[in-house]
PDB file of C-alpha atoms and ligand atoms in Angstrom:
ATOM      1  CA  MET P 228      -0.002  -0.001   0.006  1.00  0.00           C
ATOM      2  CA  ASN P 229       2.867   2.360   0.819  1.00  0.00           C
ATOM      3  CA  PHE P 230       3.993   1.675  -2.753  1.00  0.00           C
ATOM      4  CA  VAL P 231       0.540   2.548  -4.088  1.00  0.00           C
ATOM      5  CA  ILE P 232       0.109   5.556  -1.823  1.00  0.00           C
ATOM      6  CA  PRO P 233       3.665   6.699  -0.982  1.00  0.00           C
ATOM      7  CA  GLN P 234       2.312   9.484   1.276  1.00  0.00           C
ATOM      8  CA  LEU P 235       1.304   6.782   3.812  1.00  0.00           C
ATOM      9  CA  SER P 236       4.993   6.531   4.589  1.00  0.00           C
ATOM     10  CA  ASN P 237       5.199  10.207   5.570  1.00  0.00           C
ATOM     11  CA  THR P 238       6.640  10.718   9.064  1.00  0.00           C
ATOM     12  CA  SER P 239       3.395  12.307  10.240  1.00  0.00           C
ATOM     13  CA  VAL P 240       1.425   9.120   9.496  1.00  0.00           C
ATOM     14  CA  CYS P 241       0.636   6.589  12.233  1.00  0.00           C
ATOM     15  CA  MET P 242      -1.582   3.508  11.832  1.00  0.00           C
ATOM     16  CA  LYS P 243      -2.441   0.872  14.393  1.00  0.00           C
ATOM     17  CA  ASP P 244      -3.364  -1.634  11.724  1.00  0.00           C
ATOM     18  CA  PRO P 245      -1.895  -0.849   8.263  1.00  0.00           C
ATOM     19  CA  GLN P 246      -3.334  -4.042   6.785  1.00  0.00           C
ATOM     20  CA  ARG P 247      -6.858  -2.979   7.780  1.00  0.00           C
ATOM     21  CA  VAL P 248      -6.231   0.389   6.078  1.00  0.00           C
ATOM     22  CA  ARG P 249      -5.057  -1.412   2.970  1.00  0.00           C
ATOM     23  CA  ASP P 250      -8.119  -3.675   2.934  1.00  0.00           C
ATOM     24  CA  ILE P 251     -10.552  -0.768   3.347  1.00  0.00           C
ATOM     25  CA  LEU P 252      -8.841   1.277   0.666  1.00  0.00           C
ATOM     26  CA  GLU P 253      -8.799  -1.654  -1.801  1.00  0.00           C
ATOM     27  CA  SER P 254     -12.461  -2.338  -1.179  1.00  0.00           C
ATOM     28  CA  MET P 255     -13.404   1.333  -1.571  1.00  0.00           C
ATOM     29  CA  GLN P 256     -11.372   1.669  -4.734  1.00  0.00           C
ATOM     30  CA  LYS P 257     -12.952  -1.443  -6.226  1.00  0.00           C
ATOM     31  CA  ALA P 258     -16.432  -0.101  -5.471  1.00  0.00           C
ATOM     32  CA  GLY P 259     -15.679   3.076  -7.474  1.00  0.00           C
ATOM     33  CA  SER P 260     -15.749   6.754  -6.704  1.00  0.00           C
ATOM     34  CA  ASN P 261     -19.446   6.928  -7.568  1.00  0.00           C
ATOM     35  CA  THR P 262     -20.094   5.040  -4.275  1.00  0.00           C
ATOM     36  CA  LEU P 263     -17.996   7.456  -2.192  1.00  0.00           C
ATOM     37  CA  GLN P 264     -18.970  10.378   0.042  1.00  0.00           C
ATOM     38  CA  VAL P 265     -16.614  12.486   2.162  1.00  0.00           C
ATOM     39  CA  ILE P 266     -17.557  13.806   5.608  1.00  0.00           C
ATOM     40  CA  SER P 267     -15.216  16.272   7.241  1.00  0.00           C
ATOM     41  CA  ASP P 268     -14.989  18.421  10.306  1.00  0.00           C
ATOM     42  CA  PHE P 269     -13.930  22.025   9.632  1.00  0.00           C
ATOM     43  CA  ASP P 270     -11.956  23.772  12.387  1.00  0.00           C
ATOM     44  CA  MET P 271      -8.455  22.312  12.765  1.00  0.00           C
ATOM     45  CA  THR P 272      -9.304  19.606  10.210  1.00  0.00           C
ATOM     46  CA  LEU P 273      -9.742  21.560   6.962  1.00  0.00           C
ATOM     47  CA  THR P 274      -8.179  24.622   8.584  1.00  0.00           C
ATOM     48  CA  ARG P 275      -4.663  24.818   9.990  1.00  0.00           C
ATOM     49  CA  PHE P 276      -4.002  24.406  13.702  1.00  0.00           C
ATOM     50  CA  ALA P 277      -0.811  26.502  13.685  1.00  0.00           C
ATOM     51  CA  PHE P 278       1.200  28.638  11.305  1.00  0.00           C
ATOM     52  CA  ASN P 279       4.812  29.755  11.911  1.00  0.00           C
ATOM     53  CA  GLY P 280       4.597  28.390  15.467  1.00  0.00           C
ATOM     54  CA  LYS P 281       1.488  30.432  16.294  1.00  0.00           C
ATOM     55  CA  ARG P 282      -1.922  28.910  16.963  1.00  0.00           C
ATOM     56  CA  CYS P 283      -4.446  29.802  14.223  1.00  0.00           C
ATOM     57  CA  PRO P 284      -7.823  31.233  15.294  1.00  0.00           C
ATOM     58  CA  THR P 285     -10.406  28.604  16.193  1.00  0.00           C
ATOM     59  CA  TYR P 286     -13.614  30.520  16.199  1.00  0.00           C
ATOM     60  CA  ILE P 287     -12.465  33.090  13.592  1.00  0.00           C
ATOM     61  CA  LEU P 288     -14.625  35.879  15.031  1.00  0.00           C
ATOM     62  CA  ASP P 289     -12.625  35.879  18.320  1.00  0.00           C
ATOM     63  CA  ASN P 290     -10.220  38.502  17.005  1.00  0.00           C
ATOM     64  CA  SER P 291     -12.431  40.380  14.644  1.00  0.00           C
ATOM     65  CA  ARG P 292     -13.379  44.001  14.927  1.00  0.00           C
ATOM     66  CA  LEU P 293     -17.026  42.960  14.893  1.00  0.00           C
ATOM     67  CA  ILE P 294     -16.714  42.326  18.604  1.00  0.00           C
ATOM     68  CA  ASN P 295     -15.533  44.710  21.302  1.00  0.00           C
ATOM     69  CA  ASP P 296     -12.483  44.215  23.510  1.00  0.00           C
ATOM     70  CA  GLU P 297     -14.502  43.121  26.508  1.00  0.00           C
ATOM     71  CA  CYS P 298     -16.197  40.402  24.439  1.00  0.00           C
ATOM     72  CA  LYS P 299     -12.815  39.309  22.996  1.00  0.00           C
ATOM     73  CA  LEU P 300     -11.486  38.971  26.511  1.00  0.00           C
ATOM     74  CA  LYS P 301     -14.471  36.960  27.660  1.00  0.00           C
ATOM     75  CA  LEU P 302     -14.225  34.623  24.665  1.00  0.00           C
ATOM     76  CA  LYS P 303     -10.539  34.191  25.406  1.00  0.00           C
ATOM     77  CA  GLU P 304     -11.301  33.354  29.036  1.00  0.00           C
ATOM     78  CA  LEU P 305     -13.857  30.797  27.886  1.00  0.00           C
ATOM     79  CA  LEU P 306     -11.275  29.273  25.526  1.00  0.00           C
ATOM     80  CA  ASN P 307      -8.704  29.132  28.317  1.00  0.00           C
ATOM     81  CA  THR P 308     -11.186  27.477  30.619  1.00  0.00           C
ATOM     82  CA  TYR P 309     -12.885  24.979  28.351  1.00  0.00           C
ATOM     83  CA  TYR P 310     -10.365  24.078  25.647  1.00  0.00           C
ATOM     84  CA  PRO P 311      -8.108  22.253  28.152  1.00  0.00           C
ATOM     85  CA  ILE P 312     -11.197  20.272  29.158  1.00  0.00           C
ATOM     86  CA  GLU P 313     -12.030  19.502  25.515  1.00  0.00           C
ATOM     87  CA  ILE P 314      -8.631  17.919  24.967  1.00  0.00           C
ATOM     88  CA  ASP P 315      -8.189  16.351  28.412  1.00  0.00           C
ATOM     89  CA  SER P 316      -7.711  12.635  27.850  1.00  0.00           C
ATOM     90  CA  THR P 317      -8.252  11.815  31.546  1.00  0.00           C
ATOM     91  CA  ARG P 318     -11.918  12.938  31.487  1.00  0.00           C
ATOM     92  CA  SER P 319     -14.746  10.956  29.964  1.00  0.00           C
ATOM     93  CA  VAL P 320     -17.026  12.267  27.231  1.00  0.00           C
ATOM     94  CA  GLU P 321     -19.928  12.087  29.723  1.00  0.00           C
ATOM     95  CA  GLU P 322     -18.023  14.382  32.059  1.00  0.00           C
ATOM     96  CA  LYS P 323     -17.054  16.797  29.312  1.00  0.00           C
ATOM     97  CA  LEU P 324     -20.419  16.984  27.567  1.00  0.00           C
ATOM     98  CA  PRO P 325     -22.287  19.418  29.888  1.00  0.00           C
ATOM     99  CA  LEU P 326     -19.191  21.592  30.050  1.00  0.00           C
ATOM    100  CA  MET P 327     -19.009  21.801  26.283  1.00  0.00           C
ATOM    101  CA  VAL P 328     -22.681  22.783  26.142  1.00  0.00           C
ATOM    102  CA  GLU P 329     -21.895  25.459  28.734  1.00  0.00           C
ATOM    103  CA  TRP P 330     -18.958  26.754  26.652  1.00  0.00           C
ATOM    104  CA  TRP P 331     -20.888  26.923  23.363  1.00  0.00           C
ATOM    105  CA  THR P 332     -23.954  28.475  25.032  1.00  0.00           C
ATOM    106  CA  LYS P 333     -21.918  31.194  26.746  1.00  0.00           C
ATOM    107  CA  ALA P 334     -19.974  31.979  23.547  1.00  0.00           C
ATOM    108  CA  HIS P 335     -23.159  32.212  21.478  1.00  0.00           C
ATOM    109  CA  GLU P 336     -24.717  34.551  24.106  1.00  0.00           C
ATOM    110  CA  LEU P 337     -21.653  36.778  23.997  1.00  0.00           C
ATOM    111  CA  LEU P 338     -21.777  36.966  20.200  1.00  0.00           C
ATOM    112  CA  ILE P 339     -25.503  37.789  20.229  1.00  0.00           C
ATOM    113  CA  GLU P 340     -24.820  40.673  22.649  1.00  0.00           C
ATOM    114  CA  GLN P 341     -22.440  42.149  20.033  1.00  0.00           C
ATOM    115  CA  LYS P 342     -25.282  42.808  17.569  1.00  0.00           C
ATOM    116  CA  ILE P 343     -23.143  41.485  14.707  1.00  0.00           C
ATOM    117  CA  LYS P 344     -24.308  42.552  11.248  1.00  0.00           C
ATOM    118  CA  LYS P 345     -24.744  39.938   8.536  1.00  0.00           C
ATOM    119  CA  ASP P 346     -23.209  42.151   5.874  1.00  0.00           C
ATOM    120  CA  ALA P 347     -20.041  42.617   7.975  1.00  0.00           C
ATOM    121  CA  LEU P 348     -19.185  38.912   8.087  1.00  0.00           C
ATOM    122  CA  ALA P 349     -17.403  38.812   4.747  1.00  0.00           C
ATOM    123  CA  LEU P 350     -14.958  41.549   5.751  1.00  0.00           C
ATOM    124  CA  ALA P 351     -14.394  39.927   9.172  1.00  0.00           C
ATOM    125  CA  VAL P 352     -13.417  36.676   7.480  1.00  0.00           C
ATOM    126  CA  ARG P 353     -11.207  38.494   4.924  1.00  0.00           C
ATOM    127  CA  GLU P 354      -9.361  40.198   7.788  1.00  0.00           C
ATOM    128  CA  SER P 355      -9.060  37.052   9.912  1.00  0.00           C
ATOM    129  CA  GLU P 356      -6.048  34.776  10.148  1.00  0.00           C
ATOM    130  CA  ALA P 357      -8.053  31.649   9.384  1.00  0.00           C
ATOM    131  CA  MET P 358      -6.141  29.435   6.993  1.00  0.00           C
ATOM    132  CA  LEU P 359      -7.216  26.333   5.147  1.00  0.00           C
ATOM    133  CA  ARG P 360      -4.625  23.555   5.187  1.00  0.00           C
ATOM    134  CA  ASP P 361      -2.094  23.405   2.377  1.00  0.00           C
ATOM    135  CA  GLY P 362      -3.520  21.355  -0.462  1.00  0.00           C
ATOM    136  CA  TYR P 363      -7.099  22.527   0.100  1.00  0.00           C
ATOM    137  CA  GLU P 364      -7.515  23.526  -3.557  1.00  0.00           C
ATOM    138  CA  PHE P 365      -6.857  20.009  -4.796  1.00  0.00           C
ATOM    139  CA  PHE P 366      -9.082  18.524  -2.069  1.00  0.00           C
ATOM    140  CA  PHE P 367     -12.126  20.628  -2.862  1.00  0.00           C
ATOM    141  CA  ASN P 368     -11.604  20.826  -6.617  1.00  0.00           C
ATOM    142  CA  HIS P 369     -10.923  17.131  -7.124  1.00  0.00           C
ATOM    143  CA  LEU P 370     -13.978  16.050  -5.175  1.00  0.00           C
ATOM    144  CA  HIS P 371     -16.050  18.487  -7.201  1.00  0.00           C
ATOM    145  CA  GLU P 372     -14.604  17.322 -10.526  1.00  0.00           C
ATOM    146  CA  HIS P 373     -15.488  13.726  -9.610  1.00  0.00           C
ATOM    147  CA  SER P 374     -18.942  14.719  -8.286  1.00  0.00           C
ATOM    148  CA  ILE P 375     -18.155  13.284  -4.859  1.00  0.00           C
ATOM    149  CA  PRO P 376     -20.355  14.831  -2.161  1.00  0.00           C
ATOM    150  CA  LEU P 377     -18.478  16.608   0.632  1.00  0.00           C
ATOM    151  CA  LEU P 378     -20.334  17.181   3.886  1.00  0.00           C
ATOM    152  CA  ILE P 379     -18.638  19.659   6.193  1.00  0.00           C
ATOM    153  CA  PHE P 380     -19.919  18.955   9.696  1.00  0.00           C
ATOM    154  CA  SER P 381     -18.840  21.670  12.126  1.00  0.00           C
ATOM    155  CA  ALA P 382     -19.540  22.770  15.661  1.00  0.00           C
ATOM    156  CA  GLY P 383     -18.295  26.193  14.645  1.00  0.00           C
ATOM    157  CA  ILE P 384     -20.436  28.848  12.918  1.00  0.00           C
ATOM    158  CA  GLY P 385     -21.856  27.872   9.535  1.00  0.00           C
ATOM    159  CA  ASP P 386     -22.091  31.425   8.170  1.00  0.00           C
ATOM    160  CA  ILE P 387     -18.411  31.950   8.915  1.00  0.00           C
ATOM    161  CA  LEU P 388     -17.086  28.706   7.553  1.00  0.00           C
ATOM    162  CA  GLU P 389     -19.145  29.091   4.380  1.00  0.00           C
ATOM    163  CA  GLU P 390     -17.545  32.525   3.954  1.00  0.00           C
ATOM    164  CA  VAL P 391     -14.051  31.064   4.453  1.00  0.00           C
ATOM    165  CA  ILE P 392     -14.520  28.507   1.710  1.00  0.00           C
ATOM    166  CA  ARG P 393     -16.378  30.985  -0.556  1.00  0.00           C
ATOM    167  CA  GLN P 394     -13.485  33.457  -0.302  1.00  0.00           C
ATOM    168  CA  ALA P 395     -11.063  30.614  -0.994  1.00  0.00           C
ATOM    169  CA  GLY P 396     -13.014  29.921  -4.211  1.00  0.00           C
ATOM    170  CA  VAL P 397     -13.874  26.341  -3.271  1.00  0.00           C
ATOM    171  CA  PHE P 398     -17.526  26.470  -2.186  1.00  0.00           C
ATOM    172  CA  HIS P 399     -18.585  24.163  -5.006  1.00  0.00           C
ATOM    173  CA  SER P 400     -22.017  22.659  -5.649  1.00  0.00           C
ATOM    174  CA  ASN P 401     -21.007  19.256  -4.122  1.00  0.00           C
ATOM    175  CA  VAL P 402     -20.468  20.850  -0.665  1.00  0.00           C
ATOM    176  CA  ASN P 403     -23.103  20.687   2.070  1.00  0.00           C
ATOM    177  CA  VAL P 404     -22.664  22.105   5.554  1.00  0.00           C
ATOM    178  CA  PHE P 405     -24.169  21.032   8.898  1.00  0.00           C
ATOM    179  CA  SER P 406     -23.293  23.640  11.505  1.00  0.00           C
ATOM    180  CA  ASN P 407     -24.599  26.338  13.848  1.00  0.00           C
ATOM    181  CA  TYR P 408     -26.159  29.066  11.702  1.00  0.00           C
ATOM    182  CA  MET P 409     -26.756  32.624  12.798  1.00  0.00           C
ATOM    183  CA  ASP P 410     -30.298  33.941  12.835  1.00  0.00           C
ATOM    184  CA  PHE P 411     -30.539  37.617  11.790  1.00  0.00           C
ATOM    185  CA  ASP P 412     -33.463  39.996  12.417  1.00  0.00           C
ATOM    186  CA  GLU P 413     -35.092  42.049   9.632  1.00  0.00           C
ATOM    187  CA  LEU P 414     -32.292  44.613   9.934  1.00  0.00           C
ATOM    188  CA  GLY P 415     -29.649  41.931   9.436  1.00  0.00           C
ATOM    189  CA  VAL P 416     -28.522  41.967  13.088  1.00  0.00           C
ATOM    190  CA  LEU P 417     -27.626  38.711  14.859  1.00  0.00           C
ATOM    191  CA  GLN P 418     -30.440  37.844  17.294  1.00  0.00           C
ATOM    192  CA  ALA P 419     -30.025  34.093  17.923  1.00  0.00           C
ATOM    193  CA  PHE P 420     -28.656  30.847  16.552  1.00  0.00           C
ATOM    194  CA  LYS P 421     -30.908  28.599  14.531  1.00  0.00           C
ATOM    195  CA  GLY P 422     -31.951  25.039  15.403  1.00  0.00           C
ATOM    196  CA  GLU P 423     -30.322  22.577  17.758  1.00  0.00           C
ATOM    197  CA  LEU P 424     -26.900  23.480  19.101  1.00  0.00           C
ATOM    198  CA  ILE P 425     -24.073  21.455  17.547  1.00  0.00           C
ATOM    199  CA  HIS P 426     -21.106  21.102  19.848  1.00  0.00           C
ATOM    200  CA  ILE P 427     -18.090  18.883  19.724  1.00  0.00           C
ATOM    201  CA  TYR P 428     -19.722  15.859  21.339  1.00  0.00           C
ATOM    202  CA  ASN P 429     -23.213  15.721  19.855  1.00  0.00           C
ATOM    203  CA  LYS P 430     -22.449  15.286  16.166  1.00  0.00           C
ATOM    204  CA  ARG P 431     -24.181  11.891  16.275  1.00  0.00           C
ATOM    205  CA  GLU P 432     -27.489  13.561  17.192  1.00  0.00           C
ATOM    206  CA  GLY P 433     -26.850  16.213  14.488  1.00  0.00           C
ATOM    207  CA  ALA P 434     -26.263  13.449  11.946  1.00  0.00           C
ATOM    208  CA  LEU P 435     -29.439  11.622  12.920  1.00  0.00           C
ATOM    209  CA  LEU P 436     -31.499  14.814  12.595  1.00  0.00           C
ATOM    210  CA  ASN P 437     -30.446  15.093   8.960  1.00  0.00           C
ATOM    211  CA  THR P 438     -31.729  11.793   7.622  1.00  0.00           C
ATOM    212  CA  GLY P 439     -32.854  13.453   4.345  1.00  0.00           C
ATOM    213  CA  HIS P 440     -29.279  14.283   3.388  1.00  0.00           C
ATOM    214  CA  PHE P 441     -28.068  10.761   4.016  1.00  0.00           C
ATOM    215  CA  ARG P 442     -31.099   9.243   2.279  1.00  0.00           C
ATOM    216  CA  GLU P 443     -30.213  11.139  -0.871  1.00  0.00           C
ATOM    217  CA  LEU P 444     -26.714   9.696  -0.684  1.00  0.00           C
ATOM    218  CA  ARG P 445     -27.758   6.099   0.022  1.00  0.00           C
ATOM    219  CA  ALA P 446     -26.136   4.954  -3.225  1.00  0.00           C
ATOM    220  CA  ARG P 447     -22.837   6.040  -1.684  1.00  0.00           C
ATOM    221  CA  PRO P 448     -22.143   3.577   1.145  1.00  0.00           C
ATOM    222  CA  ASN P 449     -18.379   4.214   1.256  1.00  0.00           C
ATOM    223  CA  VAL P 450     -17.215   6.999   3.485  1.00  0.00           C
ATOM    224  CA  LEU P 451     -13.990   8.902   3.919  1.00  0.00           C
ATOM    225  CA  LEU P 452     -14.183  10.691   7.282  1.00  0.00           C
ATOM    226  CA  LEU P 453     -11.806  13.479   8.390  1.00  0.00           C
ATOM    227  CA  GLY P 454     -11.759  14.852  11.914  1.00  0.00           C
ATOM    228  CA  ASP P 455      -9.591  16.212  14.682  1.00  0.00           C
ATOM    229  CA  SER P 456     -11.451  15.155  17.802  1.00  0.00           C
ATOM    230  CA  LEU P 457     -12.906  11.921  19.084  1.00  0.00           C
ATOM    231  CA  GLY P 458     -16.325  13.611  18.837  1.00  0.00           C
ATOM    232  CA  ASP P 459     -15.896  13.733  15.067  1.00  0.00           C
ATOM    233  CA  LEU P 460     -16.003   9.942  14.863  1.00  0.00           C
ATOM    234  CA  THR P 461     -19.804  10.021  15.070  1.00  0.00           C
ATOM    235  CA  MET P 462     -20.271  12.367  12.102  1.00  0.00           C
ATOM    236  CA  ALA P 463     -21.076   9.442   9.811  1.00  0.00           C
ATOM    237  CA  ASP P 464     -23.654   7.876  12.136  1.00  0.00           C
ATOM    238  CA  GLY P 465     -26.482   8.905   9.779  1.00  0.00           C
ATOM    239  CA  VAL P 466     -25.002   7.170   6.736  1.00  0.00           C
ATOM    240  CA  GLN P 467     -27.403   4.549   5.383  1.00  0.00           C
ATOM    241  CA  ASP P 468     -26.250   0.984   4.644  1.00  0.00           C
ATOM    242  CA  MET P 469     -22.594   1.871   5.192  1.00  0.00           C
ATOM    243  CA  GLU P 470     -20.171  -0.591   3.599  1.00  0.00           C
ATOM    244  CA  ASN P 471     -16.761   0.858   4.336  1.00  0.00           C
ATOM    245  CA  ILE P 472     -15.493   3.800   6.325  1.00  0.00           C
ATOM    246  CA  LEU P 473     -11.919   5.055   6.448  1.00  0.00           C
ATOM    247  CA  LYS P 474     -11.296   7.482   9.311  1.00  0.00           C
ATOM    248  CA  ILE P 475      -8.451   9.973   9.170  1.00  0.00           C
ATOM    249  CA  GLY P 476      -7.731  11.921  12.351  1.00  0.00           C
ATOM    250  CA  PHE P 477      -5.543  15.018  12.715  1.00  0.00           C
ATOM    251  CA  LEU P 478      -3.793  14.939  16.082  1.00  0.00           C
ATOM    252  CA  ASN P 479      -2.753  18.571  16.536  1.00  0.00           C
ATOM    253  CA  ASP P 480      -2.279  19.099  20.233  1.00  0.00           C
ATOM    254  CA  LYS P 481      -1.364  17.136  23.401  1.00  0.00           C
ATOM    255  CA  VAL P 482       0.051  14.492  21.145  1.00  0.00           C
ATOM    256  CA  GLU P 483       1.590  12.118  23.671  1.00  0.00           C
ATOM    257  CA  ASP P 484      -1.439  12.132  25.982  1.00  0.00           C
ATOM    258  CA  ARG P 485      -3.851  11.391  23.158  1.00  0.00           C
ATOM    259  CA  ARG P 486      -1.819   9.308  20.713  1.00  0.00           C
ATOM    260  CA  GLN P 487      -3.141   5.921  21.884  1.00  0.00           C
ATOM    261  CA  SER P 488      -6.812   6.903  21.955  1.00  0.00           C
ATOM    262  CA  TYR P 489      -6.512   8.387  18.456  1.00  0.00           C
ATOM    263  CA  LEU P 490      -4.755   5.247  17.179  1.00  0.00           C
ATOM    264  CA  ASP P 491      -7.520   3.115  18.725  1.00  0.00           C
ATOM    265  CA  SER P 492     -10.247   5.219  17.076  1.00  0.00           C
ATOM    266  CA  TYR P 493      -8.930   6.528  13.734  1.00  0.00           C
ATOM    267  CA  ASP P 494      -7.545   4.252  11.014  1.00  0.00           C
ATOM    268  CA  ILE P 495      -4.933   6.826  10.045  1.00  0.00           C
ATOM    269  CA  VAL P 496      -3.608   9.417  12.478  1.00  0.00           C
ATOM    270  CA  LEU P 497      -1.759  12.457  11.168  1.00  0.00           C
ATOM    271  CA  ILE P 498       0.440  13.907  13.828  1.00  0.00           C
ATOM    272  CA  LYS P 499       1.130  17.625  13.698  1.00  0.00           C
ATOM    273  CA  ASP P 500       0.566  17.579   9.945  1.00  0.00           C
ATOM    274  CA  GLU P 501      -0.672  20.940   8.698  1.00  0.00           C
ATOM    275  CA  THR P 502      -1.365  19.707   5.169  1.00  0.00           C
ATOM    276  CA  LEU P 503      -3.998  17.757   3.313  1.00  0.00           C
ATOM    277  CA  GLU P 504      -1.301  15.785   1.516  1.00  0.00           C
ATOM    278  CA  VAL P 505      -2.378  12.397   2.863  1.00  0.00           C
ATOM    279  CA  PRO P 506      -6.163  12.866   2.429  1.00  0.00           C
ATOM    280  CA  ASN P 507      -5.443  14.167  -1.099  1.00  0.00           C
ATOM    281  CA  ALA P 508      -3.331  11.118  -1.972  1.00  0.00           C
ATOM    282  CA  ILE P 509      -6.144   8.867  -0.715  1.00  0.00           C
ATOM    283  CA  VAL P 510      -8.786  10.763  -2.677  1.00  0.00           C
ATOM    284  CA  ARG P 511      -6.581  10.507  -5.782  1.00  0.00           C
ATOM    285  CA  PHE P 512      -6.205   6.745  -5.202  1.00  0.00           C
ATOM    286  CA  LEU P 513      -9.948   6.311  -4.721  1.00  0.00           C
ATOM    287  CA  THR P 514     -10.698   8.102  -7.975  1.00  0.00           C
ATOM    288  CA  GLY P 515      -8.365   5.842  -9.939  1.00  0.00           C
ATOM    289  CA  ASN P 516      -5.411   8.266  -9.813  1.00  0.00           C
ATOM    290  CA  GLU P 517      -7.104  10.480 -12.359  1.00  0.00           C
TER     291      GLU P 517
HETATM  292  N1  LIG B 655     -16.514  29.356  21.731  1.00  0.00           N
HETATM  293  C1  LIG B 655     -15.794  28.400  21.091  1.00  0.00           C
HETATM  294  C2  LIG B 655     -16.337  27.176  20.784  1.00  0.00           C
HETATM  295  C3  LIG B 655     -15.564  26.251  20.102  1.00  0.00           C
HETATM  296  N2  LIG B 655     -14.329  26.546  19.786  1.00  0.00           N
HETATM  297  C4  LIG B 655     -13.472  25.560  19.057  1.00  0.00           C
HETATM  298  O1  LIG B 655     -14.004  25.416  17.794  1.00  0.00           O
HETATM  299  C5  LIG B 655     -13.982  24.065  17.367  1.00  0.00           C
HETATM  300  C6  LIG B 655     -15.250  23.938  16.544  1.00  0.00           C
HETATM  301  O2  LIG B 655     -15.602  22.688  16.253  1.00  0.00           O
HETATM  302  P1  LIG B 655     -15.358  21.821  14.928  1.00  0.00           P
HETATM  303  O3  LIG B 655     -16.475  20.883  14.963  1.00  0.00           O
HETATM  304  O4  LIG B 655     -15.454  22.676  13.663  1.00  0.00           O
HETATM  305  O5  LIG B 655     -14.003  21.239  15.095  1.00  0.00           O
HETATM  306  C7  LIG B 655     -13.858  23.223  18.629  1.00  0.00           C
HETATM  307  O6  LIG B 655     -12.878  22.220  18.488  1.00  0.00           O
HETATM  308  C8  LIG B 655     -13.450  24.229  19.715  1.00  0.00           C
HETATM  309  O7  LIG B 655     -12.137  24.002  20.175  1.00  0.00           O
HETATM  310  C9  LIG B 655     -13.809  27.784  20.068  1.00  0.00           C
HETATM  311  O8  LIG B 655     -12.633  28.063  19.725  1.00  0.00           O
HETATM  312  N3  LIG B 655     -14.544  28.702  20.726  1.00  0.00           N
END
């Protein structure tokens, strides 16, 4: 397999069971790219975790001029309080879950207080330091060229992530997004968030609420899943009649603490890899290297 996909020998790549990866890939390739769908997390999966040694923004609005200094400070305090809990491998998901709901709820309330205007979002994204991972053009464009559906499933803010990929020129017709969307009043001012909250540990529920999407894709039982947290592993739980799933996990932070749990859960773990080189090589392989 390393001969077929040389990128699987990159130093960032770890696999608990390379033979299993080989078997899944062979089976998916044999089934053809018209049976494939891709499901990916957004923040720190399609976007970079760090650049030039500095952490990239997670929430994108955190540093924007759409929010005042007091709000920035409060969002930062929330991040400093809850992010260590999010990545703490000694706590169970059950223990983390209510705390994540608390984090997301407080952050959304703070953003609503800022009376953010819909028509200011594009500029805020343009001015932000959000960066898609190297190789994103190939990833998005190749999936589009081969008519492979890409579902971006994010606990971030849908309006913002759509703007990021729109400005990058890759918001193609094969892309669907499940995320938290802003609700604007008749003057275009943020007044709430729509629908059920999506946070890092309830993507399974989010997937099961969207049965229509997965029903439309029932002729595509082979899934390539990309994530950066253990919560992302449930993003494909709504897929109907799944035949094969290959899970690729980016391990960006607290590597030694979390290495084993990522190896136990993801088929391929990419350690501190800021690129989409490996997912791109896999996508190329699954589309017959065309
Ligand atoms: N107020 C918040 C809430 C969440 N985050 C981070 O954003 C990530 C969003 O989730 P994805 O599903 O797109 O990965 C999550 O991992 C949180 O760390 C934040 O920065 N501020």
